[in-house]
């Protein structure tokens, strides 16, 4: 039970949780207000993990598998917005969305994502206390 709780919080290995997709290296997170910005356009994030992001696009986005791009991802929390610039590689496209993986992270990038995860878990915990 403890491992299941830790996994839901993104801290466990997921071995006892049936909701975790075994094909994934990282747990996907959703329910966070975030956008991917490329040039003058901004696209809402559907879900993300420490390995990549899936964001909504227009049907004619013209992105194809293998494309490399640089984007700013803005994570919006009630008390702050954290912006991270990342190099992305498109791994899958759909009619209205693009899945992209992050280029390997430096230690500074990893610290930024740890901060984002800390904020995400704190927000999730507070929401669970209000609902209880």
PDB file of C-alpha atoms in Angstrom:
ATOM      1  CA  UNK A   1       0.000   0.000   0.000  1.00  0.00           C
ATOM      2  CA  UNK A   2       2.836   2.384   0.814  1.00  0.00           C
ATOM      3  CA  UNK A   3       4.456   1.713  -2.560  1.00  0.00           C
ATOM      4  CA  UNK A   4       1.129   2.440  -4.301  1.00  0.00           C
ATOM      5  CA  UNK A   5       0.840   5.767  -2.492  1.00  0.00           C
ATOM      6  CA  UNK A   6       4.437   6.659  -3.313  1.00  0.00           C
ATOM      7  CA  UNK A   7       3.845   5.780  -6.969  1.00  0.00           C
ATOM      8  CA  UNK A   8       0.757   7.999  -7.142  1.00  0.00           C
ATOM      9  CA  UNK A   9       2.930  10.814  -5.824  1.00  0.00           C
ATOM     10  CA  UNK A  10       5.601  10.009  -8.404  1.00  0.00           C
ATOM     11  CA  UNK A  11       8.052   8.712  -5.805  1.00  0.00           C
ATOM     12  CA  UNK A  12       7.714   4.907  -5.969  1.00  0.00           C
ATOM     13  CA  UNK A  13       8.703   2.393  -8.621  1.00  0.00           C
ATOM     14  CA  UNK A  14       5.120   1.487  -9.519  1.00  0.00           C
ATOM     15  CA  UNK A  15       5.630  -2.248  -9.081  1.00  0.00           C
ATOM     16  CA  UNK A  16       2.396  -2.674  -7.087  1.00  0.00           C
ATOM     17  CA  UNK A  17       0.286  -0.186  -8.977  1.00  0.00           C
ATOM     18  CA  UNK A  18      -1.827  -1.436 -11.861  1.00  0.00           C
ATOM     19  CA  UNK A  19      -2.327   2.121 -13.161  1.00  0.00           C
ATOM     20  CA  UNK A  20       1.331   2.491 -14.137  1.00  0.00           C
ATOM     21  CA  UNK A  21       2.097   1.703 -17.767  1.00  0.00           C
ATOM     22  CA  UNK A  22       5.108  -0.634 -17.797  1.00  0.00           C
ATOM     23  CA  UNK A  23       6.176   0.634 -21.250  1.00  0.00           C
ATOM     24  CA  UNK A  24       7.037   4.056 -19.858  1.00  0.00           C
ATOM     25  CA  UNK A  25      10.349   5.030 -18.271  1.00  0.00           C
ATOM     26  CA  UNK A  26       8.725   7.929 -16.399  1.00  0.00           C
ATOM     27  CA  UNK A  27       5.317   8.381 -14.823  1.00  0.00           C
ATOM     28  CA  UNK A  28       3.076  10.680 -16.844  1.00  0.00           C
ATOM     29  CA  UNK A  29       1.468  13.560 -15.020  1.00  0.00           C
ATOM     30  CA  UNK A  30      -1.549  15.577 -16.060  1.00  0.00           C
ATOM     31  CA  UNK A  31      -3.935  18.045 -14.498  1.00  0.00           C
ATOM     32  CA  UNK A  32      -1.329  20.790 -14.473  1.00  0.00           C
ATOM     33  CA  UNK A  33      -1.707  24.115 -16.197  1.00  0.00           C
ATOM     34  CA  UNK A  34       1.185  24.195 -18.647  1.00  0.00           C
ATOM     35  CA  UNK A  35       1.869  25.370 -22.178  1.00  0.00           C
ATOM     36  CA  UNK A  36       4.506  24.663 -24.813  1.00  0.00           C
ATOM     37  CA  UNK A  37       5.619  27.847 -26.546  1.00  0.00           C
ATOM     38  CA  UNK A  38       7.316  27.769 -29.941  1.00  0.00           C
ATOM     39  CA  UNK A  39       7.915  31.110 -31.570  1.00  0.00           C
ATOM     40  CA  UNK A  40       4.769  33.183 -31.257  1.00  0.00           C
ATOM     41  CA  UNK A  41       2.465  30.196 -30.687  1.00  0.00           C
ATOM     42  CA  UNK A  42       1.446  28.523 -27.449  1.00  0.00           C
ATOM     43  CA  UNK A  43      -0.041  25.021 -27.162  1.00  0.00           C
ATOM     44  CA  UNK A  44      -1.647  23.444 -24.059  1.00  0.00           C
ATOM     45  CA  UNK A  45       0.123  20.480 -22.472  1.00  0.00           C
ATOM     46  CA  UNK A  46      -2.055  17.379 -22.195  1.00  0.00           C
ATOM     47  CA  UNK A  47       0.427  15.391 -20.090  1.00  0.00           C
ATOM     48  CA  UNK A  48       4.136  15.310 -19.355  1.00  0.00           C
ATOM     49  CA  UNK A  49       6.842  13.381 -17.559  1.00  0.00           C
ATOM     50  CA  UNK A  50      10.511  13.892 -16.848  1.00  0.00           C
ATOM     51  CA  UNK A  51      11.143  12.215 -20.203  1.00  0.00           C
ATOM     52  CA  UNK A  52       8.901  14.260 -22.470  1.00  0.00           C
ATOM     53  CA  UNK A  53       5.663  16.067 -23.146  1.00  0.00           C
ATOM     54  CA  UNK A  54       2.439  15.573 -25.122  1.00  0.00           C
ATOM     55  CA  UNK A  55       0.874  18.835 -26.252  1.00  0.00           C
ATOM     56  CA  UNK A  56      -2.148  19.773 -28.323  1.00  0.00           C
ATOM     57  CA  UNK A  57      -1.619  21.351 -31.734  1.00  0.00           C
ATOM     58  CA  UNK A  58      -3.630  22.564 -34.657  1.00  0.00           C
ATOM     59  CA  UNK A  59      -4.445  19.905 -37.279  1.00  0.00           C
ATOM     60  CA  UNK A  60      -1.924  21.449 -39.699  1.00  0.00           C
ATOM     61  CA  UNK A  61       1.048  21.684 -37.310  1.00  0.00           C
ATOM     62  CA  UNK A  62       3.407  20.268 -39.968  1.00  0.00           C
ATOM     63  CA  UNK A  63       5.549  18.598 -37.317  1.00  0.00           C
ATOM     64  CA  UNK A  64       6.684  15.082 -38.218  1.00  0.00           C
ATOM     65  CA  UNK A  65       8.410  12.284 -36.368  1.00  0.00           C
ATOM     66  CA  UNK A  66      12.113  13.030 -35.941  1.00  0.00           C
ATOM     67  CA  UNK A  67      11.779  16.835 -36.014  1.00  0.00           C
ATOM     68  CA  UNK A  68      13.955  18.622 -33.472  1.00  0.00           C
ATOM     69  CA  UNK A  69      12.860  21.908 -31.983  1.00  0.00           C
ATOM     70  CA  UNK A  70      13.490  24.201 -29.058  1.00  0.00           C
ATOM     71  CA  UNK A  71      10.481  25.142 -26.960  1.00  0.00           C
ATOM     72  CA  UNK A  72       9.727  26.881 -23.694  1.00  0.00           C
ATOM     73  CA  UNK A  73       7.432  24.982 -21.384  1.00  0.00           C
ATOM     74  CA  UNK A  74       5.600  27.146 -18.853  1.00  0.00           C
ATOM     75  CA  UNK A  75       4.235  25.381 -15.785  1.00  0.00           C
ATOM     76  CA  UNK A  76       1.680  27.564 -13.984  1.00  0.00           C
ATOM     77  CA  UNK A  77       1.181  27.122 -10.252  1.00  0.00           C
ATOM     78  CA  UNK A  78      -0.986  29.268  -7.961  1.00  0.00           C
ATOM     79  CA  UNK A  79       2.063  31.017  -6.473  1.00  0.00           C
ATOM     80  CA  UNK A  80       4.519  31.045  -9.414  1.00  0.00           C
ATOM     81  CA  UNK A  81       5.191  30.170 -13.037  1.00  0.00           C
ATOM     82  CA  UNK A  82       8.240  28.087 -13.868  1.00  0.00           C
ATOM     83  CA  UNK A  83       9.538  28.340 -17.446  1.00  0.00           C
ATOM     84  CA  UNK A  84      11.957  25.754 -18.799  1.00  0.00           C
ATOM     85  CA  UNK A  85      13.537  25.914 -22.238  1.00  0.00           C
ATOM     86  CA  UNK A  86      14.123  22.427 -23.649  1.00  0.00           C
ATOM     87  CA  UNK A  87      15.242  20.813 -26.863  1.00  0.00           C
ATOM     88  CA  UNK A  88      12.561  18.372 -28.033  1.00  0.00           C
ATOM     89  CA  UNK A  89      12.516  15.535 -30.532  1.00  0.00           C
ATOM     90  CA  UNK A  90       9.111  14.632 -31.988  1.00  0.00           C
ATOM     91  CA  UNK A  91       8.427  10.921 -31.458  1.00  0.00           C
ATOM     92  CA  UNK A  92       4.756  10.752 -32.485  1.00  0.00           C
ATOM     93  CA  UNK A  93       2.175  12.980 -34.106  1.00  0.00           C
ATOM     94  CA  UNK A  94      -1.592  12.781 -34.083  1.00  0.00           C
ATOM     95  CA  UNK A  95      -4.259  14.905 -35.710  1.00  0.00           C
ATOM     96  CA  UNK A  96      -4.381  17.283 -32.771  1.00  0.00           C
ATOM     97  CA  UNK A  97      -1.274  16.515 -30.745  1.00  0.00           C
ATOM     98  CA  UNK A  98       2.445  15.918 -30.673  1.00  0.00           C
ATOM     99  CA  UNK A  99       4.473  13.673 -28.368  1.00  0.00           C
ATOM    100  CA  UNK A 100       8.061  14.798 -27.944  1.00  0.00           C
ATOM    101  CA  UNK A 101      10.917  13.567 -25.806  1.00  0.00           C
ATOM    102  CA  UNK A 102      13.359  15.823 -24.021  1.00  0.00           C
ATOM    103  CA  UNK A 103      17.021  15.926 -24.988  1.00  0.00           C
ATOM    104  CA  UNK A 104      19.320  14.653 -22.215  1.00  0.00           C
ATOM    105  CA  UNK A 105      19.154  16.939 -19.187  1.00  0.00           C
ATOM    106  CA  UNK A 106      21.956  18.787 -17.487  1.00  0.00           C
ATOM    107  CA  UNK A 107      22.071  18.933 -13.682  1.00  0.00           C
ATOM    108  CA  UNK A 108      20.531  22.418 -13.755  1.00  0.00           C
ATOM    109  CA  UNK A 109      17.672  21.184 -15.954  1.00  0.00           C
ATOM    110  CA  UNK A 110      17.094  18.249 -13.596  1.00  0.00           C
ATOM    111  CA  UNK A 111      16.924  20.643 -10.627  1.00  0.00           C
ATOM    112  CA  UNK A 112      14.295  22.726 -12.451  1.00  0.00           C
ATOM    113  CA  UNK A 113      12.182  19.624 -13.105  1.00  0.00           C
ATOM    114  CA  UNK A 114      12.596  18.502  -9.491  1.00  0.00           C
ATOM    115  CA  UNK A 115      11.250  21.909  -8.455  1.00  0.00           C
ATOM    116  CA  UNK A 116       8.327  21.515 -10.859  1.00  0.00           C
ATOM    117  CA  UNK A 117       7.584  18.046  -9.452  1.00  0.00           C
ATOM    118  CA  UNK A 118       7.759  19.354  -5.881  1.00  0.00           C
ATOM    119  CA  UNK A 119       5.224  22.072  -6.747  1.00  0.00           C
ATOM    120  CA  UNK A 120       3.017  19.560  -8.573  1.00  0.00           C
ATOM    121  CA  UNK A 121       2.980  17.161  -5.603  1.00  0.00           C
ATOM    122  CA  UNK A 122       2.349  19.959  -3.114  1.00  0.00           C
ATOM    123  CA  UNK A 123      -0.574  21.220  -5.211  1.00  0.00           C
ATOM    124  CA  UNK A 124      -1.968  17.672  -5.537  1.00  0.00           C
ATOM    125  CA  UNK A 125      -1.669  17.120  -1.800  1.00  0.00           C
ATOM    126  CA  UNK A 126      -3.453  20.385  -0.983  1.00  0.00           C
ATOM    127  CA  UNK A 127      -6.232  19.538  -3.428  1.00  0.00           C
ATOM    128  CA  UNK A 128      -6.663  16.115  -1.799  1.00  0.00           C
ATOM    129  CA  UNK A 129      -6.996  17.734   1.634  1.00  0.00           C
ATOM    130  CA  UNK A 130      -9.703  20.105   0.425  1.00  0.00           C
ATOM    131  CA  UNK A 131     -11.613  17.202  -1.148  1.00  0.00           C
ATOM    132  CA  UNK A 132     -11.408  15.054   1.997  1.00  0.00           C
TER     133      UNK A 132
END
